[in-house]
Amino acid sequence: NTSVRTMVPLARSIMISASQDLTPKLAVLMDVGWQNWGTFKKSTIDFGTGGSFNLNRDWHDTYRIGAGLHYRLFKPLLLKTGFSYDSSPSSLANRTPDLPVDRNWRYATGFDYDINKNMTLSLNWEFVDLGPAPIDKSALPVAIQPFKRLNPITVFDGRQFRGDYDQHI
């Protein structure tokens, strides 16, 4: 009957976006970005009075690139499509089953319909391929000592994790 606490940092990021009207009906959009996941070196899982342990993350910075098109089919209807790629912050050596993060590809399409000058109906769809996130990692046993007078309690026996994740959104 104890609490467990951990913290996951939010990476700083820089995104640069641009759009250019090629014709009155067609616009091209681009973006490039960077996220500072390299600061996420470890996670500490704290069991309150029961001790804590660290998980090695050793993530690295990620980069992204995206492109899209807007096409005005007729006055109130704007068609939209695009894709982007984000690199993986983790590697095979440091990927863990609790955060099986890999590269991702995003594909999107949608439309905007201008009902009047103050109201637009927008419908969008996005498919995200989060990558196979292969994993081949040994996890050592974890023991905690909830009270100083008692012997440590093994809360995780240790495992070899090997495989791939099938991740899509």
PDB file of C-alpha atoms in Angstrom:
ATOM      1  CA  ASN A   1       0.000   0.000   0.000  1.00  0.00           C
ATOM      2  CA  THR A   2       2.454   2.621  -1.263  1.00  0.00           C
ATOM      3  CA  SER A   3       2.609   5.251  -3.961  1.00  0.00           C
ATOM      4  CA  VAL A   4       4.814   5.207  -7.030  1.00  0.00           C
ATOM      5  CA  ARG A   5       6.049   8.341  -8.747  1.00  0.00           C
ATOM      6  CA  THR A   6       8.140   9.106 -11.811  1.00  0.00           C
ATOM      7  CA  MET A   7       8.691  12.125 -14.005  1.00  0.00           C
ATOM      8  CA  VAL A   8       9.111  12.336 -17.778  1.00  0.00           C
ATOM      9  CA  PRO A   9      10.592  15.613 -18.975  1.00  0.00           C
ATOM     10  CA  LEU A  10       9.066  17.581 -21.819  1.00  0.00           C
ATOM     11  CA  ALA A  11      11.705  18.253 -24.460  1.00  0.00           C
ATOM     12  CA  ARG A  12      12.480  21.764 -25.614  1.00  0.00           C
ATOM     13  CA  SER A  13      11.739  22.121 -29.290  1.00  0.00           C
ATOM     14  CA  ILE A  14      12.290  24.456 -32.198  1.00  0.00           C
ATOM     15  CA  MET A  15      10.031  24.378 -35.251  1.00  0.00           C
ATOM     16  CA  ILE A  16      10.388  26.446 -38.397  1.00  0.00           C
ATOM     17  CA  SER A  17       7.438  26.458 -40.787  1.00  0.00           C
ATOM     18  CA  ALA A  18       6.787  28.144 -44.094  1.00  0.00           C
ATOM     19  CA  SER A  19       4.051  28.280 -46.667  1.00  0.00           C
ATOM     20  CA  GLN A  20       4.079  29.648 -50.181  1.00  0.00           C
ATOM     21  CA  ASP A  21       1.180  30.254 -52.534  1.00  0.00           C
ATOM     22  CA  LEU A  22       2.256  28.873 -55.909  1.00  0.00           C
ATOM     23  CA  THR A  23      -0.993  29.841 -57.633  1.00  0.00           C
ATOM     24  CA  PRO A  24      -4.255  31.342 -56.330  1.00  0.00           C
ATOM     25  CA  LYS A  25      -5.473  27.754 -55.798  1.00  0.00           C
ATOM     26  CA  LEU A  26      -2.287  25.913 -54.714  1.00  0.00           C
ATOM     27  CA  ALA A  27      -0.021  26.417 -51.693  1.00  0.00           C
ATOM     28  CA  VAL A  28       2.936  24.360 -50.503  1.00  0.00           C
ATOM     29  CA  LEU A  29       3.822  24.020 -46.805  1.00  0.00           C
ATOM     30  CA  MET A  30       7.104  22.871 -45.201  1.00  0.00           C
ATOM     31  CA  ASP A  31       8.426  22.502 -41.697  1.00  0.00           C
ATOM     32  CA  VAL A  32      11.637  21.379 -40.039  1.00  0.00           C
ATOM     33  CA  GLY A  33      12.160  20.887 -36.349  1.00  0.00           C
ATOM     34  CA  TRP A  34      14.387  19.736 -33.501  1.00  0.00           C
ATOM     35  CA  GLN A  35      13.541  18.369 -30.052  1.00  0.00           C
ATOM     36  CA  ASN A  36      16.003  18.200 -27.169  1.00  0.00           C
ATOM     37  CA  TRP A  37      15.336  14.626 -25.982  1.00  0.00           C
ATOM     38  CA  GLY A  38      19.089  14.254 -25.310  1.00  0.00           C
ATOM     39  CA  THR A  39      18.469  15.567 -21.792  1.00  0.00           C
ATOM     40  CA  PHE A  40      16.356  12.461 -21.002  1.00  0.00           C
ATOM     41  CA  LYS A  41      19.182  10.266 -19.691  1.00  0.00           C
ATOM     42  CA  LYS A  42      17.343   8.310 -16.989  1.00  0.00           C
ATOM     43  CA  SER A  43      13.996   7.832 -15.255  1.00  0.00           C
ATOM     44  CA  THR A  44      13.793   7.496 -11.514  1.00  0.00           C
ATOM     45  CA  ILE A  45      10.895   5.431 -10.235  1.00  0.00           C
ATOM     46  CA  ASP A  46      10.246   6.401  -6.638  1.00  0.00           C
ATOM     47  CA  PHE A  47       8.329   4.063  -4.323  1.00  0.00           C
ATOM     48  CA  GLY A  48       7.857   6.678  -1.618  1.00  0.00           C
ATOM     49  CA  THR A  49       9.290   5.255   1.595  1.00  0.00           C
ATOM     50  CA  GLY A  50      10.113   1.988  -0.237  1.00  0.00           C
ATOM     51  CA  GLY A  51      13.141   3.265  -2.116  1.00  0.00           C
ATOM     52  CA  SER A  52      13.680   4.002  -5.766  1.00  0.00           C
ATOM     53  CA  PHE A  53      15.509   2.762  -8.853  1.00  0.00           C
ATOM     54  CA  ASN A  54      16.749   4.278 -12.093  1.00  0.00           C
ATOM     55  CA  LEU A  55      16.034   3.212 -15.673  1.00  0.00           C
ATOM     56  CA  ASN A  56      18.705   4.157 -18.197  1.00  0.00           C
ATOM     57  CA  ARG A  57      17.089   6.053 -21.102  1.00  0.00           C
ATOM     58  CA  ASP A  58      20.039   7.755 -22.810  1.00  0.00           C
ATOM     59  CA  TRP A  59      17.787   9.288 -25.462  1.00  0.00           C
ATOM     60  CA  HIS A  60      19.160  11.624 -28.103  1.00  0.00           C
ATOM     61  CA  ASP A  61      17.826  14.682 -29.893  1.00  0.00           C
ATOM     62  CA  THR A  62      15.278  14.199 -32.671  1.00  0.00           C
ATOM     63  CA  TYR A  63      14.684  15.930 -35.955  1.00  0.00           C
ATOM     64  CA  ARG A  64      11.597  16.259 -38.104  1.00  0.00           C
ATOM     65  CA  ILE A  65      10.707  17.312 -41.608  1.00  0.00           C
ATOM     66  CA  GLY A  66       7.252  17.755 -43.071  1.00  0.00           C
ATOM     67  CA  ALA A  67       5.597  18.852 -46.293  1.00  0.00           C
ATOM     68  CA  GLY A  68       2.049  19.518 -47.342  1.00  0.00           C
ATOM     69  CA  LEU A  69      -0.231  20.933 -49.987  1.00  0.00           C
ATOM     70  CA  HIS A  70      -3.369  23.063 -49.824  1.00  0.00           C
ATOM     71  CA  TYR A  71      -5.557  23.134 -52.912  1.00  0.00           C
ATOM     72  CA  ARG A  72      -8.631  25.385 -53.208  1.00  0.00           C
ATOM     73  CA  LEU A  73     -10.928  23.265 -55.401  1.00  0.00           C
ATOM     74  CA  PHE A  74     -13.537  26.029 -55.491  1.00  0.00           C
ATOM     75  CA  LYS A  75     -14.267  29.076 -53.338  1.00  0.00           C
ATOM     76  CA  PRO A  76     -15.507  27.526 -50.065  1.00  0.00           C
ATOM     77  CA  LEU A  77     -13.625  24.168 -50.300  1.00  0.00           C
ATOM     78  CA  LEU A  78      -9.935  23.791 -49.381  1.00  0.00           C
ATOM     79  CA  LEU A  79      -8.339  20.319 -49.730  1.00  0.00           C
ATOM     80  CA  LYS A  80      -5.304  19.531 -47.541  1.00  0.00           C
ATOM     81  CA  THR A  81      -2.707  16.767 -47.539  1.00  0.00           C
ATOM     82  CA  GLY A  82       0.734  16.256 -46.044  1.00  0.00           C
ATOM     83  CA  PHE A  83       3.297  13.987 -44.440  1.00  0.00           C
ATOM     84  CA  SER A  84       6.123  14.266 -41.936  1.00  0.00           C
ATOM     85  CA  TYR A  85       8.993  12.218 -40.539  1.00  0.00           C
ATOM     86  CA  ASP A  86      10.336  12.307 -36.959  1.00  0.00           C
ATOM     87  CA  SER A  87      13.595  10.541 -36.078  1.00  0.00           C
ATOM     88  CA  SER A  88      13.783   8.175 -33.110  1.00  0.00           C
ATOM     89  CA  PRO A  89      15.001   9.419 -29.717  1.00  0.00           C
ATOM     90  CA  SER A  90      15.949   5.904 -28.558  1.00  0.00           C
ATOM     91  CA  SER A  91      18.129   3.131 -29.898  1.00  0.00           C
ATOM     92  CA  LEU A  92      18.008  -0.661 -29.793  1.00  0.00           C
ATOM     93  CA  ALA A  93      20.465  -0.651 -26.874  1.00  0.00           C
ATOM     94  CA  ASN A  94      18.420   1.768 -24.755  1.00  0.00           C
ATOM     95  CA  ARG A  95      14.797   1.137 -25.747  1.00  0.00           C
ATOM     96  CA  THR A  96      12.656  -0.112 -22.860  1.00  0.00           C
ATOM     97  CA  PRO A  97       9.222  -1.798 -22.918  1.00  0.00           C
ATOM     98  CA  ASP A  98       7.572   0.983 -20.908  1.00  0.00           C
ATOM     99  CA  LEU A  99       8.438   3.625 -23.575  1.00  0.00           C
ATOM    100  CA  PRO A 100       8.979   1.751 -26.873  1.00  0.00           C
ATOM    101  CA  VAL A 101       9.607   4.932 -28.876  1.00  0.00           C
ATOM    102  CA  ASP A 102      10.918   4.757 -32.452  1.00  0.00           C
ATOM    103  CA  ARG A 103      10.848   6.948 -35.540  1.00  0.00           C
ATOM    104  CA  ASN A 104       7.451   7.916 -36.892  1.00  0.00           C
ATOM    105  CA  TRP A 105       5.871   8.777 -40.200  1.00  0.00           C
ATOM    106  CA  ARG A 106       2.659  10.821 -40.294  1.00  0.00           C
ATOM    107  CA  TYR A 107       0.258  10.997 -43.228  1.00  0.00           C
ATOM    108  CA  ALA A 108      -2.660  13.413 -43.176  1.00  0.00           C
ATOM    109  CA  THR A 109      -5.491  14.613 -45.349  1.00  0.00           C
ATOM    110  CA  GLY A 110      -8.581  16.703 -44.847  1.00  0.00           C
ATOM    111  CA  PHE A 111     -10.660  19.616 -45.987  1.00  0.00           C
ATOM    112  CA  ASP A 112     -11.973  22.969 -44.831  1.00  0.00           C
ATOM    113  CA  TYR A 113     -15.377  24.163 -45.989  1.00  0.00           C
ATOM    114  CA  ASP A 114     -16.124  27.855 -45.420  1.00  0.00           C
ATOM    115  CA  ILE A 115     -19.771  27.973 -44.336  1.00  0.00           C
ATOM    116  CA  ASN A 116     -19.607  31.766 -44.092  1.00  0.00           C
ATOM    117  CA  LYS A 117     -16.918  34.366 -43.356  1.00  0.00           C
ATOM    118  CA  ASN A 118     -17.018  33.560 -39.609  1.00  0.00           C
ATOM    119  CA  MET A 119     -17.450  29.780 -39.655  1.00  0.00           C
ATOM    120  CA  THR A 120     -15.455  26.933 -41.228  1.00  0.00           C
ATOM    121  CA  LEU A 121     -16.221  23.231 -41.097  1.00  0.00           C
ATOM    122  CA  SER A 122     -12.982  21.256 -40.968  1.00  0.00           C
ATOM    123  CA  LEU A 123     -12.571  17.483 -41.224  1.00  0.00           C
ATOM    124  CA  ASN A 124      -9.095  15.958 -40.960  1.00  0.00           C
ATOM    125  CA  TRP A 125      -7.623  12.463 -40.785  1.00  0.00           C
ATOM    126  CA  GLU A 126      -4.110  11.452 -39.750  1.00  0.00           C
ATOM    127  CA  PHE A 127      -2.396   8.063 -39.766  1.00  0.00           C
ATOM    128  CA  VAL A 128       0.767   7.700 -37.675  1.00  0.00           C
ATOM    129  CA  ASP A 129       3.207   4.824 -38.194  1.00  0.00           C
ATOM    130  CA  LEU A 130       5.186   4.774 -34.939  1.00  0.00           C
ATOM    131  CA  GLY A 131       7.779   2.335 -36.289  1.00  0.00           C
ATOM    132  CA  PRO A 132       8.646  -1.216 -35.338  1.00  0.00           C
ATOM    133  CA  ALA A 133      10.571  -0.139 -32.203  1.00  0.00           C
ATOM    134  CA  PRO A 134      12.801  -3.229 -32.047  1.00  0.00           C
ATOM    135  CA  ILE A 135      13.943  -4.082 -28.549  1.00  0.00           C
ATOM    136  CA  ASP A 136      16.729  -6.335 -27.264  1.00  0.00           C
ATOM    137  CA  LYS A 137      17.386  -5.411 -23.681  1.00  0.00           C
ATOM    138  CA  SER A 138      18.225  -7.150 -20.439  1.00  0.00           C
ATOM    139  CA  ALA A 139      16.484  -5.731 -17.400  1.00  0.00           C
ATOM    140  CA  LEU A 140      18.164  -6.448 -14.080  1.00  0.00           C
ATOM    141  CA  PRO A 141      16.193  -7.534 -11.011  1.00  0.00           C
ATOM    142  CA  VAL A 142      14.765  -4.728  -8.857  1.00  0.00           C
ATOM    143  CA  ALA A 143      14.488  -4.948  -5.081  1.00  0.00           C
ATOM    144  CA  ILE A 144      13.137  -2.370  -2.677  1.00  0.00           C
ATOM    145  CA  GLN A 145      13.428  -2.123   1.071  1.00  0.00           C
ATOM    146  CA  PRO A 146      10.151  -0.631   2.333  1.00  0.00           C
ATOM    147  CA  PHE A 147      11.248  -0.585   5.953  1.00  0.00           C
ATOM    148  CA  LYS A 148      14.786  -0.514   7.314  1.00  0.00           C
ATOM    149  CA  ARG A 149      14.131  -3.464   9.671  1.00  0.00           C
ATOM    150  CA  LEU A 150      12.895  -5.820   6.924  1.00  0.00           C
ATOM    151  CA  ASN A 151      14.868  -7.567   4.225  1.00  0.00           C
ATOM    152  CA  PRO A 152      14.622  -6.183   0.663  1.00  0.00           C
ATOM    153  CA  ILE A 153      11.635  -7.327  -1.414  1.00  0.00           C
ATOM    154  CA  THR A 154      12.166  -8.262  -5.061  1.00  0.00           C
ATOM    155  CA  VAL A 155       9.521  -6.430  -7.087  1.00  0.00           C
ATOM    156  CA  PHE A 156      10.894  -7.457 -10.494  1.00  0.00           C
ATOM    157  CA  ASP A 157      12.837 -10.651 -11.200  1.00  0.00           C
ATOM    158  CA  GLY A 158      14.653  -9.313 -14.254  1.00  0.00           C
ATOM    159  CA  ARG A 159      13.977 -10.279 -17.870  1.00  0.00           C
ATOM    160  CA  GLN A 160      15.377 -10.337 -21.379  1.00  0.00           C
ATOM    161  CA  PHE A 161      13.088  -8.294 -23.633  1.00  0.00           C
ATOM    162  CA  ARG A 162      13.408  -9.071 -27.330  1.00  0.00           C
ATOM    163  CA  GLY A 163      11.005  -8.320 -30.181  1.00  0.00           C
ATOM    164  CA  ASP A 164       9.258  -5.605 -32.177  1.00  0.00           C
ATOM    165  CA  TYR A 165       6.222  -3.445 -31.502  1.00  0.00           C
ATOM    166  CA  ASP A 166       3.499  -2.960 -34.117  1.00  0.00           C
ATOM    167  CA  GLN A 167       2.485   0.625 -33.401  1.00  0.00           C
ATOM    168  CA  HIS A 168       0.017   2.679 -35.401  1.00  0.00           C
ATOM    169  CA  ILE A 169      -2.359   5.472 -34.500  1.00  0.00           C
TER     170      ILE A 169
END
